[in-house]
Coordinates of C-alpha atoms and ligand atoms in Angstrom, one line a residue:
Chain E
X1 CA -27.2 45.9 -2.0
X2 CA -25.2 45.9 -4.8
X3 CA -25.5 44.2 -8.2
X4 CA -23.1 41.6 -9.0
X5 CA -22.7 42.7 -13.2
X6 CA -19.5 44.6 -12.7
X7 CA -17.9 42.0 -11.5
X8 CA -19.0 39.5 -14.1
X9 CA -18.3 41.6 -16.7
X10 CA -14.6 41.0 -18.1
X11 CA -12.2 43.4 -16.7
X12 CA -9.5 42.7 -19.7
X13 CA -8.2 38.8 -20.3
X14 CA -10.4 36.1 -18.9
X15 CA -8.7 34.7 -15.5
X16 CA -9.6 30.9 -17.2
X17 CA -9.8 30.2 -20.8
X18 CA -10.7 27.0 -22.2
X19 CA -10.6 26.3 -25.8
X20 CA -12.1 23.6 -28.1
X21 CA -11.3 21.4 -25.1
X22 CA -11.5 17.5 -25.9
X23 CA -10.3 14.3 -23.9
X24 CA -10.1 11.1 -24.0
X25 CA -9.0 8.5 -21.6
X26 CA -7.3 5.2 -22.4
X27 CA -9.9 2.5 -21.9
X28 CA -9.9 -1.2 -22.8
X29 CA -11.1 -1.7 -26.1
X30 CA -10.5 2.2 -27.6
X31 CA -10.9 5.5 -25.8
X32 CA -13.3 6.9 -23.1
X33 CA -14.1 10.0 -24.5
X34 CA -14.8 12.1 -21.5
X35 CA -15.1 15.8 -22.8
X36 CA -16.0 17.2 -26.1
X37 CA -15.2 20.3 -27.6
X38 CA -15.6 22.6 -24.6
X39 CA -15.5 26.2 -24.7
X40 CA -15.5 28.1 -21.2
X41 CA -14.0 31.5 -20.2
X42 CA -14.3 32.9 -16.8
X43 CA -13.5 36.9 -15.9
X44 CA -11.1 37.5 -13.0
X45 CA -13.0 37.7 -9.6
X46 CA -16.0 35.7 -11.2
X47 CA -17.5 32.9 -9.3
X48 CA -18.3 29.8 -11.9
X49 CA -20.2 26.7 -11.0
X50 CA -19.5 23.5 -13.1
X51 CA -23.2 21.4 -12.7
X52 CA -23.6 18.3 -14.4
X53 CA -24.3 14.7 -13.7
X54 CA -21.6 12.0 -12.1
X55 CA -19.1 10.7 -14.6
X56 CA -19.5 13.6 -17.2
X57 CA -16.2 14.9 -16.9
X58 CA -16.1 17.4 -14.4
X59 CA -13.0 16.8 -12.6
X60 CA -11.1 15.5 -15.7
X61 CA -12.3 19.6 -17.4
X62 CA -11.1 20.7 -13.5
X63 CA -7.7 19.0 -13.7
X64 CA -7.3 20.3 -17.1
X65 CA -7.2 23.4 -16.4
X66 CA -4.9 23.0 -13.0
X67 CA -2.5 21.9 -15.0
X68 CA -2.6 18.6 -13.9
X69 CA -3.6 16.7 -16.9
X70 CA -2.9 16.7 -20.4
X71 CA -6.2 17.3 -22.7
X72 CA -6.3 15.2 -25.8
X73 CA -7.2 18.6 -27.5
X74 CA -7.5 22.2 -27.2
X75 CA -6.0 24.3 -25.1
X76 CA -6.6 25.6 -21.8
X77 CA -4.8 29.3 -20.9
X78 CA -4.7 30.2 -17.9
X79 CA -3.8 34.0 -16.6
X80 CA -2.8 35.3 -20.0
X81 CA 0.0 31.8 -19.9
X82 CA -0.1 28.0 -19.8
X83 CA -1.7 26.1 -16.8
X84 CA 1.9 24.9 -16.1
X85 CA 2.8 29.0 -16.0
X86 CA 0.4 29.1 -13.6
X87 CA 1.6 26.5 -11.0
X88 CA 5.1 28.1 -11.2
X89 CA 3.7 31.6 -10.4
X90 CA 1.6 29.8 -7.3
X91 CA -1.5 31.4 -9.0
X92 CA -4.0 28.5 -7.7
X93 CA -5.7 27.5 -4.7
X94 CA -7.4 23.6 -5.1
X95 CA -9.8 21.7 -3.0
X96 CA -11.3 18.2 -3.6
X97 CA -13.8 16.4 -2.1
X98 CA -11.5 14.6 -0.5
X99 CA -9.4 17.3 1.4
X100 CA -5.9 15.1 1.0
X101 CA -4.5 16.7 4.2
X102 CA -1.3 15.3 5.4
X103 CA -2.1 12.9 8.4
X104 CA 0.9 13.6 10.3
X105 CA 0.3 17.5 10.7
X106 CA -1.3 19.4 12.6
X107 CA -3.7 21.6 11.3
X108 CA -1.3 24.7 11.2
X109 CA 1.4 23.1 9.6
X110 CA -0.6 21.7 7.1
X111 CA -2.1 24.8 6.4
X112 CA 1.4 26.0 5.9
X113 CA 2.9 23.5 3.2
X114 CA 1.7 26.5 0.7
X115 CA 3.8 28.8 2.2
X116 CA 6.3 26.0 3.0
X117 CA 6.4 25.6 -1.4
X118 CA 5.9 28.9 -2.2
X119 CA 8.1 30.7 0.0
X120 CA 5.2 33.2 0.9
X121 CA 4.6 34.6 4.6
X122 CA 0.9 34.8 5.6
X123 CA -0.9 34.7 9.2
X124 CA -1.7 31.1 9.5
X125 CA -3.4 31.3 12.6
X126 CA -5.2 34.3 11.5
X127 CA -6.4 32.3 8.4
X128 CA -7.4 29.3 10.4
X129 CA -9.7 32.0 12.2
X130 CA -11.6 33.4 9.1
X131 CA -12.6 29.6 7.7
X132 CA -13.7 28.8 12.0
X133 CA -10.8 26.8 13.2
X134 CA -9.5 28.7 15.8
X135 CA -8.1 27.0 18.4
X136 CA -8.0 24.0 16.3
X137 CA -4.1 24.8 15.5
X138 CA -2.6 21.6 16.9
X139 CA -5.4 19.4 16.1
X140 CA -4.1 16.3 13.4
X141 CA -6.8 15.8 10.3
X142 CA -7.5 12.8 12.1
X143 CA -9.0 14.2 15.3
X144 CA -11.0 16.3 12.7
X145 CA -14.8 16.3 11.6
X146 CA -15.3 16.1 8.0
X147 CA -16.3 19.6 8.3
X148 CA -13.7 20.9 9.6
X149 CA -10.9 19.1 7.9
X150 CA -12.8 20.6 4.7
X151 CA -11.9 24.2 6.0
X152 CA -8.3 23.0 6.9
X153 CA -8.6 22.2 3.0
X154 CA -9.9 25.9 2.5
X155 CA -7.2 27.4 4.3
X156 CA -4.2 25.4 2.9
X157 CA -5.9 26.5 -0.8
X158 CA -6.0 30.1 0.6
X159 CA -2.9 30.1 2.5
X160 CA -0.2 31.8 -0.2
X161 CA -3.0 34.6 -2.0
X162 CA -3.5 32.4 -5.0
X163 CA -5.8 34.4 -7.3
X164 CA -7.4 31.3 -9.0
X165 CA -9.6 28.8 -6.7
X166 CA -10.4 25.4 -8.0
X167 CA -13.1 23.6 -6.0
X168 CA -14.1 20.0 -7.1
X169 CA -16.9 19.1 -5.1
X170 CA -15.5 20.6 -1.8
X171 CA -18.7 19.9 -0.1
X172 CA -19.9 16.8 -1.6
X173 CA -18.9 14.5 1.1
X174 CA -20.3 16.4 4.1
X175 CA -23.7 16.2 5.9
X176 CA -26.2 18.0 4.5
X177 CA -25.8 21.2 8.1
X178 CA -22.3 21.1 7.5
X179 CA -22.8 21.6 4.0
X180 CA -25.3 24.6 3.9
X181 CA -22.6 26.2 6.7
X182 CA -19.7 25.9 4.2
X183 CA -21.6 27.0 1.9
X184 CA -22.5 30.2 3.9
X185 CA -19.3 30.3 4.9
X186 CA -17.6 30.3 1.4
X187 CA -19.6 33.0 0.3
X188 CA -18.7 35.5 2.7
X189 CA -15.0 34.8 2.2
X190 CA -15.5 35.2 -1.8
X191 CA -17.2 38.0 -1.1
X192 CA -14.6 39.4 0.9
X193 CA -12.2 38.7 -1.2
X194 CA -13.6 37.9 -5.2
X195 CA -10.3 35.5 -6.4
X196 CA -11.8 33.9 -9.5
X197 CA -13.1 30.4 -8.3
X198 CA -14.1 27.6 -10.6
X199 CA -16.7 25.6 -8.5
X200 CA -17.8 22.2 -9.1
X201 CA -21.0 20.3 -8.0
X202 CA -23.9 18.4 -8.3
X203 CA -25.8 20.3 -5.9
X204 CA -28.1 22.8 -8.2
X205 CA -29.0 25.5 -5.0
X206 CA -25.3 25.3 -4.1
X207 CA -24.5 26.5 -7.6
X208 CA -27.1 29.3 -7.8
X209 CA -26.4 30.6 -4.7
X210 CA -22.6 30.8 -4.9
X211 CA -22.4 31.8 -8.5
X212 CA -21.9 34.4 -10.4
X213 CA -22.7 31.8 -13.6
X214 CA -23.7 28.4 -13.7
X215 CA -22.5 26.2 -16.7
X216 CA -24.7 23.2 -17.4
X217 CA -22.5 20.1 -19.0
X218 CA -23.9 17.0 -21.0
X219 CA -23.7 13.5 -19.8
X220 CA -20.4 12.1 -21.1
X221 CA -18.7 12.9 -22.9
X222 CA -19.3 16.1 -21.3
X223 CA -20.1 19.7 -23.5
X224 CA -21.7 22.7 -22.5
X225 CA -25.4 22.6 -22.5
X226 CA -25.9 26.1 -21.1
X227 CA -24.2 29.4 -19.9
X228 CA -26.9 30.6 -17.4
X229 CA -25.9 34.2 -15.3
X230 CA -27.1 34.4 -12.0
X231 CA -27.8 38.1 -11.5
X232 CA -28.9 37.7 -7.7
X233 CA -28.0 40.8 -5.7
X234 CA -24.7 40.1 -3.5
X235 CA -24.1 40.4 -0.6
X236 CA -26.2 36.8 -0.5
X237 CA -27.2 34.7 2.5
X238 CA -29.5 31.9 3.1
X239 CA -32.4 34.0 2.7
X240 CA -31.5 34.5 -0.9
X241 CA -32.7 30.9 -1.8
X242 CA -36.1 31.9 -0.7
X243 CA -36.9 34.3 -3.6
X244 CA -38.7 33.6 -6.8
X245 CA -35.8 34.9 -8.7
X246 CA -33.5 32.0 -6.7
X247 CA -35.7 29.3 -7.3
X248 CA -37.0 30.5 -11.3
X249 CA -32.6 30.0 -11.4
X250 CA -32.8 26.8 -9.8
X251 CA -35.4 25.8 -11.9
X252 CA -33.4 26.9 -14.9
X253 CA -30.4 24.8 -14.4
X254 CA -32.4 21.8 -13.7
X255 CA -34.4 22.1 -17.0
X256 CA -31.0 22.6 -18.8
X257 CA -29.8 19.3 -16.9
X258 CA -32.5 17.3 -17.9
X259 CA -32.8 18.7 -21.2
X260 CA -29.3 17.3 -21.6
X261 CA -29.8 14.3 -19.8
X262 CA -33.2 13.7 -22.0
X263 CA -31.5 14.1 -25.5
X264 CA -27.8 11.8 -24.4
X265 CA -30.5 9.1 -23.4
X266 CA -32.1 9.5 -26.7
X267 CA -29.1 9.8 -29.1
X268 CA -27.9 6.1 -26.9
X269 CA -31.5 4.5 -28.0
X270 CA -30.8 2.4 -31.1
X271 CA -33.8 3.2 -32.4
X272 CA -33.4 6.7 -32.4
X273 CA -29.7 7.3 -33.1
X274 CA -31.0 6.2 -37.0
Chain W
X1 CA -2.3 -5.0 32.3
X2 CA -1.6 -6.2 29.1
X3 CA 1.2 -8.1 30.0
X4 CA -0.2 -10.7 32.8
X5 CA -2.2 -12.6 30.5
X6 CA 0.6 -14.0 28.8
X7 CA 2.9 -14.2 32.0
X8 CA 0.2 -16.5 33.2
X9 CA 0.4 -18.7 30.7
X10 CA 4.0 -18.9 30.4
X11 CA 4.1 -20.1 34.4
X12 CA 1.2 -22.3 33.8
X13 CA 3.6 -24.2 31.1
X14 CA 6.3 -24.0 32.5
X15 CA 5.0 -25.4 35.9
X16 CA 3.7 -28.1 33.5
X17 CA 6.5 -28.8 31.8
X18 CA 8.5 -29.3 35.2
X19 CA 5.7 -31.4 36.6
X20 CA 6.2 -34.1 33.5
X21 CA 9.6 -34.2 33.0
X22 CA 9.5 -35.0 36.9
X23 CA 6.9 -37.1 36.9
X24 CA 8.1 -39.3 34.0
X25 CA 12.0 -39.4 35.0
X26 CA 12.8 -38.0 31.5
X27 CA 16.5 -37.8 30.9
X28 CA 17.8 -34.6 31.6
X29 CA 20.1 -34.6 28.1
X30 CA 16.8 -35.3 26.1
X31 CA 14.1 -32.6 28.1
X32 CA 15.3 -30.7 31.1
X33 CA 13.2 -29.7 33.7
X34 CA 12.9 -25.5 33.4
X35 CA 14.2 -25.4 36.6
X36 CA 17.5 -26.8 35.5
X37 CA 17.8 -24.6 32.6
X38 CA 17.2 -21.3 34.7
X39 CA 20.1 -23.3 37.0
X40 CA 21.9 -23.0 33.9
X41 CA 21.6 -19.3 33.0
X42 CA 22.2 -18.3 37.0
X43 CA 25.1 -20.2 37.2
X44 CA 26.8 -18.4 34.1
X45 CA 25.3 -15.5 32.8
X46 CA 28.1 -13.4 31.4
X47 CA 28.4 -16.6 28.9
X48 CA 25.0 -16.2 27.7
X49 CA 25.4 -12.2 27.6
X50 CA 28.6 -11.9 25.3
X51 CA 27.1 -15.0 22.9
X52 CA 23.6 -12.8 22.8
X53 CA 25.6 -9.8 22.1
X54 CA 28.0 -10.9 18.9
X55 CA 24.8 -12.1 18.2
X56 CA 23.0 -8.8 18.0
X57 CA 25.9 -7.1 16.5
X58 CA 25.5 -9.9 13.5
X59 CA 21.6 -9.4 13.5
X60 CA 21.1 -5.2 13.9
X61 CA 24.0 -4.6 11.9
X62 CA 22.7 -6.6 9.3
X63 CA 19.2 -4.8 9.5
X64 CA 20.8 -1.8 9.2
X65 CA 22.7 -2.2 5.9
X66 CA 20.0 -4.1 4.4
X67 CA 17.5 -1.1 5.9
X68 CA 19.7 1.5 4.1
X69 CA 20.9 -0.3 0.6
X70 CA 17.1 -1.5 0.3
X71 CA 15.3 2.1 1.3
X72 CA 17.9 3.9 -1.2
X73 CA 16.8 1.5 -4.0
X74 CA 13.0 2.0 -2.9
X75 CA 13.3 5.6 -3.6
X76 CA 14.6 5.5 -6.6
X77 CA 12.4 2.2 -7.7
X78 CA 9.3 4.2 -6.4
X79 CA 10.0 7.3 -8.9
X80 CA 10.7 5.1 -12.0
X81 CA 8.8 2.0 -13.4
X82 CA 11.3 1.2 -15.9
X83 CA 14.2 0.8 -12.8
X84 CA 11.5 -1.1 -10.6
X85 CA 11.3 -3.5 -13.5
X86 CA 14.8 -3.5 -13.9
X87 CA 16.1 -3.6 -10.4
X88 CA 13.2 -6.7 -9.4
X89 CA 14.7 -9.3 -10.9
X90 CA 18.2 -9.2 -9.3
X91 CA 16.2 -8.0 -6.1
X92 CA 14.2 -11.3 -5.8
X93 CA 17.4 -13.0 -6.7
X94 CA 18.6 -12.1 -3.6
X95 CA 15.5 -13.9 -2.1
X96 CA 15.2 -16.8 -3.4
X97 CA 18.4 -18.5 -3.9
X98 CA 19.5 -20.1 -0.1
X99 CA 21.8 -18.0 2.5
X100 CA 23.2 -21.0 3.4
X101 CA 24.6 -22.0 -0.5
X102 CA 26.2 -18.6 -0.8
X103 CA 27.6 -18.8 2.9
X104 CA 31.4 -19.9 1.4
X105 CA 31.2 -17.2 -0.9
X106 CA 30.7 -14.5 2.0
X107 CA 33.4 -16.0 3.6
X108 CA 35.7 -15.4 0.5
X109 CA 34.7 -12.2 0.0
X110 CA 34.4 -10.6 3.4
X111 CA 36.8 -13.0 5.6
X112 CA 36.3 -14.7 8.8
X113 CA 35.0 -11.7 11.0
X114 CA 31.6 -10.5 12.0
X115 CA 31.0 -9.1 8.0
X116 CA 30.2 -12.5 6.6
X117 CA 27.7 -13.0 9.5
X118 CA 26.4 -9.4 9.1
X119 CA 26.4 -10.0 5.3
X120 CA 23.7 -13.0 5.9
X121 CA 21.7 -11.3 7.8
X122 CA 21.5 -8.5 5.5
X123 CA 20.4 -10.9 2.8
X124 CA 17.7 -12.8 4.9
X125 CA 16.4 -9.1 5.5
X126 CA 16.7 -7.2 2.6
X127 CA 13.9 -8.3 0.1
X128 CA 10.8 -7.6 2.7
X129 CA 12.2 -4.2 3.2
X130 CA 12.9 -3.2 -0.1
X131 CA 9.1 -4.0 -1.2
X132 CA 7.6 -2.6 2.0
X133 CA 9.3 0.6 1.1
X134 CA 8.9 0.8 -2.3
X135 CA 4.7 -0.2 -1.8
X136 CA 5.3 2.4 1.5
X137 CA 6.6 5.5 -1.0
X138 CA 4.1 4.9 -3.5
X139 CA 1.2 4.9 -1.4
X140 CA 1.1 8.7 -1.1
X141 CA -2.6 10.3 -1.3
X142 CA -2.8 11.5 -4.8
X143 CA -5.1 14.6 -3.5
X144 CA -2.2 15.5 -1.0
X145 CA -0.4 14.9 -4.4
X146 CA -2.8 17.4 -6.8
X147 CA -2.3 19.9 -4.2
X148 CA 1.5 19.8 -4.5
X149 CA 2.1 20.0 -8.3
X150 CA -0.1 22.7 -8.5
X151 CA 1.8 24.7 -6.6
X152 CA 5.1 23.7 -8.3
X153 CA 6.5 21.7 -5.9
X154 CA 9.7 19.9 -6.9
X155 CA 10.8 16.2 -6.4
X156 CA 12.6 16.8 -3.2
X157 CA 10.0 19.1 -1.7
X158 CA 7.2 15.7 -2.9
X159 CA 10.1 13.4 -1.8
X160 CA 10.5 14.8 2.3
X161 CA 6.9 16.3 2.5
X162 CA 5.2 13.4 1.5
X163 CA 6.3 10.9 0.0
X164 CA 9.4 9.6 2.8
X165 CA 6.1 10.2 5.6
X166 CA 4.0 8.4 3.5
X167 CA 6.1 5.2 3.4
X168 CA 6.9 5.1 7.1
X169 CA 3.9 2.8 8.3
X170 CA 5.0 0.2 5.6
X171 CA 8.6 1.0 6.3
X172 CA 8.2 -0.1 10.5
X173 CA 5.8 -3.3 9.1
X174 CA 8.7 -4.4 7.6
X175 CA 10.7 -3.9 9.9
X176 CA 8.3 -5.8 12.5
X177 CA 9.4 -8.8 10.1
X178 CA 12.5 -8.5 9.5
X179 CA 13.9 -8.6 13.3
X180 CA 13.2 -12.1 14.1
X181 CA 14.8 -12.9 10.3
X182 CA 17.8 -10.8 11.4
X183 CA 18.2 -13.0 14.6
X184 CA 17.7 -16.3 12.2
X185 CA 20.2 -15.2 9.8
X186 CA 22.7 -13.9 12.3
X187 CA 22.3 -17.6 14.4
X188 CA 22.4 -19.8 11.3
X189 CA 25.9 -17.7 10.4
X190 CA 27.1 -18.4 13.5
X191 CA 26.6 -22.4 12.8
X192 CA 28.0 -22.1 9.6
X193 CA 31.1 -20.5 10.7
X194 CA 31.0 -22.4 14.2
X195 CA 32.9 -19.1 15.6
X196 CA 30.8 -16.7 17.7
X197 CA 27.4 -15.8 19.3
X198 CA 24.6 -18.2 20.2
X199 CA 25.0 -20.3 17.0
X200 CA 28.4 -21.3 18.3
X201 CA 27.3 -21.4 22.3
X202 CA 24.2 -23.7 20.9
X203 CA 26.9 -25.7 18.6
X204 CA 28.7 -26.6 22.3
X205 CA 25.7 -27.1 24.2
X206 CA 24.6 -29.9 21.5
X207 CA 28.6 -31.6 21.4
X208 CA 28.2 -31.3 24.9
X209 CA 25.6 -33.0 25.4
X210 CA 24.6 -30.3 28.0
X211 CA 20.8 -29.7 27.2
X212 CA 20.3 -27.2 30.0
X213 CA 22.6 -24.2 28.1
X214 CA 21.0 -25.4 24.7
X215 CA 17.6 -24.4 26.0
X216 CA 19.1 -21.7 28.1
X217 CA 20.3 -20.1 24.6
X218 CA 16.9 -20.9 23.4
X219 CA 15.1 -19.0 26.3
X220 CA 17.9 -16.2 25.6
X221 CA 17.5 -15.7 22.1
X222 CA 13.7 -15.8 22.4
X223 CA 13.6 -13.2 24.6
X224 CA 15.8 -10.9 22.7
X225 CA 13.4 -11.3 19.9
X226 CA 11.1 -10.0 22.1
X227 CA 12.7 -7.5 23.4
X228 CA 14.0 -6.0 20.0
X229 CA 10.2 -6.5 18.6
X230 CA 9.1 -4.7 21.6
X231 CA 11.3 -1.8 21.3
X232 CA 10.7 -1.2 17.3
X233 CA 7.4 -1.2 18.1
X234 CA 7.7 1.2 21.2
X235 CA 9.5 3.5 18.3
X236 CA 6.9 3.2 15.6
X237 CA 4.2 4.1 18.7
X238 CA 6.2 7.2 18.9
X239 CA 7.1 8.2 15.4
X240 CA 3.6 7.4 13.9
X241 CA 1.2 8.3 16.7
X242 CA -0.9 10.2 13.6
X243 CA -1.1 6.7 12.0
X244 CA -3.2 5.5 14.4
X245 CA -5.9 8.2 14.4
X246 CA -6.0 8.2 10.6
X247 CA -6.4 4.7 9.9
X248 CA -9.1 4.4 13.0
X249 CA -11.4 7.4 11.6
Ligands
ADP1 N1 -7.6 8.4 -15.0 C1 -8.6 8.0 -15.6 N2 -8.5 6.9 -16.4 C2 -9.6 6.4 -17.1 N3 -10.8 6.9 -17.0 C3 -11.0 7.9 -16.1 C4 -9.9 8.5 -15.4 N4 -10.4 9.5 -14.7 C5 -11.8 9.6 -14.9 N5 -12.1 8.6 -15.8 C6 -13.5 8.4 -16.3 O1 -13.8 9.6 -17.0 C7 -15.2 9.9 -16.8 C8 -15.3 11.3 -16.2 O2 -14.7 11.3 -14.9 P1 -14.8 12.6 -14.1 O3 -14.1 13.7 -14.8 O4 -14.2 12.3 -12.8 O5 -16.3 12.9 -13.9 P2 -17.1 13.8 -12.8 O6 -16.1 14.6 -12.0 O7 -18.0 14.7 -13.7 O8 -17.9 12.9 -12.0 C9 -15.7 8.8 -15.8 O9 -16.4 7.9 -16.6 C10 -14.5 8.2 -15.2 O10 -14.7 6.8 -15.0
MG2 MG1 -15.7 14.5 -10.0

């Protein structure tokens, strides 16, 4: 087996660079602040999970650094250039929870819209193989489990070599089988092929066992509670959650999260904001 | 078969209606028996056919030209809020104030042909598709959307890919309304002008006294509402067969 620390360890410019991040959204009667001051820098071919609780700000940190929303403050840099560098050099690869396919595809041809945009060649069918939908070509997202529609999602993300993934809660809408075989499943293609992913989730195992790192965020408006490294040997499986240095991880992130959640809920008491 | 329910209760009313207007001796210039209209139809039915089809020419070309003016504006209402505010106003302008107040104006403008009566119906139909469209383009699925800018994609490549897809469901709802009002606007043309198609044939019948054609052009016109219903739905079946599946799951 072989230790993951060379690949965490930068290899030159971080692939993801966020800086003094803060945002706020409009809201009736002043602003929602959603993030504060975030700092976050991920290596190329490192493996990041994003834990924290619902409504902390997540997806809004996600989209930030996609390019696809404009942070109050700081800067996000993405590749050595700006997020919006990025999109024109078709550097990522994005996945909801919600897998947005296009209902009046097939499954192929959805997969190819990023080649369609990009003007890259790739093997779709070949593709659709490695995430298990083979034979599943001419299938419509409709006549799709969530599952696989999910890996349709995975392949359209993969389709054009995009050397930054963005996953916002891929799995979060699945069944809890489903779920543990994505999970499986996404680790053997990262391992395979170690693009930089930015993962986020609400499910603690899922972080630990995917990650490289696991960054902890506050209630909102989210910060960065903790920076924890998961040094767990790769290649990983299922078995890995079953070792004491899995779970003392586990058990990690979770004091981190309710250390966080403890102290937001205190600072919100009257009494002891004074 | 989905059809014989229906076709059972159109014989059971007709056979009705025969059996009361015999029964109660009613006038044949106030209620005709069906089987004196169908007399009617069989006895001329090239009449009928050349009145039905000015007609249609009055009523699709009018859906067509209000299909293409309103779906142009749609697109570029759906990618500005400042035109969609702008360009309402006018737009519900156009439905409010009554067809039959602006008929003399047509006339003026576009002359005694078909193009006044195509212009009507164009107005009748214009206003449900231009908001069907313009709801239809802006209902994309912003995660389809995400996906897109962050690969760069450009208007045009949004615009064909997703957005023109997008709007069709809305676009064939409308256009589920707007037949029948495109046969109402090309008929009350054709009474307003007294010159063509089943407005005028309907005109005579009345003069006439001859209530056997009226209801004959009735029967007609009914049933090409059908039939035009029938086939834009036969086409939407076809076009969004994914629509179906997605909305069902
Ligand atoms: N476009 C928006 N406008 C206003 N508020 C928003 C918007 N998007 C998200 N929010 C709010 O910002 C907060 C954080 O949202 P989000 O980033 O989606 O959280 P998470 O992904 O961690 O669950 C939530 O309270 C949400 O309601
Ligand atoms: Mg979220």
């Amino acid at each position: 087996m072989i230790e993951s620390n060379a690949v965490s360890s930068p290899a030159g410019a971080p692939a993801v660079e966020v800086r003094g991040l803060s945002h706020a959204f409009d809201a009736p009667g002043g602003g929602l602040a959603v993030l504060s001051a975030v700092d976050l820098a991920i290596a190329p071919g490192e493996f990041v999970s994003l834990v924290g609780p619902s409504g902390c700000g997540k997806t809004t940190l996600l989209r930030a650094v996609a390019g696809l929303l404009a942070p109050s403050t700081g800067g996000v840099e993405v590749l050595g250039g700006t997020p919006r560098q990025a999109q024109r050099a078709h550097a990522y690869g994005l996945v909801a929870q919600d897998p947005g396919l296009l209902p009046w595809r097939s499954v192929h041809d959805n997969v190819r819209l990023g080649l369609e945009l990009t003007g890259r060649q790739a093997d779709v069918p070949a593709l659709l193989g490695r995430v298990g939908l083979g034979g599943f070509e001419r299938y419509r997202p409709g006549e799709l489990s969530g599952g696989m529609r999910q890996r349709a999602a995975l392949a359209r993300a993969l389709v054009h070599g995009p050397r930054l993934l963005l996953m916002d809660e891929p799995f979060g809408a699945l069944d809890e089988l489903s779920r543990e075989a994505m999970r499986v499943e996404l680790l053997r293609l990262w391992e395979a092929e170690r693009i930089t992913v930015l993962f986020v989730t609400h499910a603690v195992r899922e972080a630990v066992l995917l990650s490289d790192r696991v960054v902890v965020m506050s209630p909102r408006p989210g910060r960065i509670v903790a920076d924890i490294p998961v040094p767990l040997a790769r290649p990983r499986s299922e078995a890995s959650e079953d070792t004491p240095e899995f779970l003392a991880l586990v058990a990690r992130v979770r004091a981190s999260l309710h250390a966080a959640h403890g102290s937001a809920r205190a600072a919100s008491t009257p009494g002891d904001a004074l | 078969m989905v059809v014989v329910p229906p076709l059972v209760v159109a014989v059971v009313l007709l056979a009705a209606w025969e059996a009361w207007v015999r029964l109660r001796e009613v006038r044949a210039y106030i209620l005709p028996p069906p089987s004196a209209v169908f007399e009617a139809l069989r006895d001329d039915p090239t009449r009928y056919l050349e009145a039905l089809g000015e007609t249609l020419v009055s009523a699709v070309g009018g859906l067509v030209v209000a299909s293409v003016i309103a779906f142009a504006l749609a697109v570029v209402m759906a990618h500005s809020r400042v035109l969609e505010r702008a360009l309402y106003p006018p737009a519900l302008l156009v439905k409010v104030t009554p067809i039959v107040a602006v008929y003399p104006l047509l006339l003026i403008w576009f002359g005694f042909g078909v193009w006044p009566r195509i212009a009507v119906a164009a107005l009748i139909t214009f206003f449900p598709m231009l908001v069907n469209a313009v709801v239809g383009l802006r209902a994309i699925d912003p995660r389809a959307l995400d996906v897109m800018r962050v690969l760069d994609a450009s208007r045009a490549q949004i615009f064909w890919r997703l957005r023109l897809p997008s709007s069709l469901p809305y676009v064939f709802a409308a256009l589920r309304i707007s037949v029948p009002l495109s046969l109402i606007g090309a008929v009350v043309a054709e009474f307003l002008s007294g010159s063509a198609g089943m407005g005028q044939l309907i005109l005579q019948a009345n003069g006439a006294f001859d209530t056997p054609t009226l209801f004959g052009a009735i029967f007609v016109l009914a049933a090409a509402g059908i039939g035009v219903t029938a086939l834009v739905s036969y086409v939407e079946s076809r076009v969004l067969d994914w629509h179906a599946a997605s909305t069902a799951g």
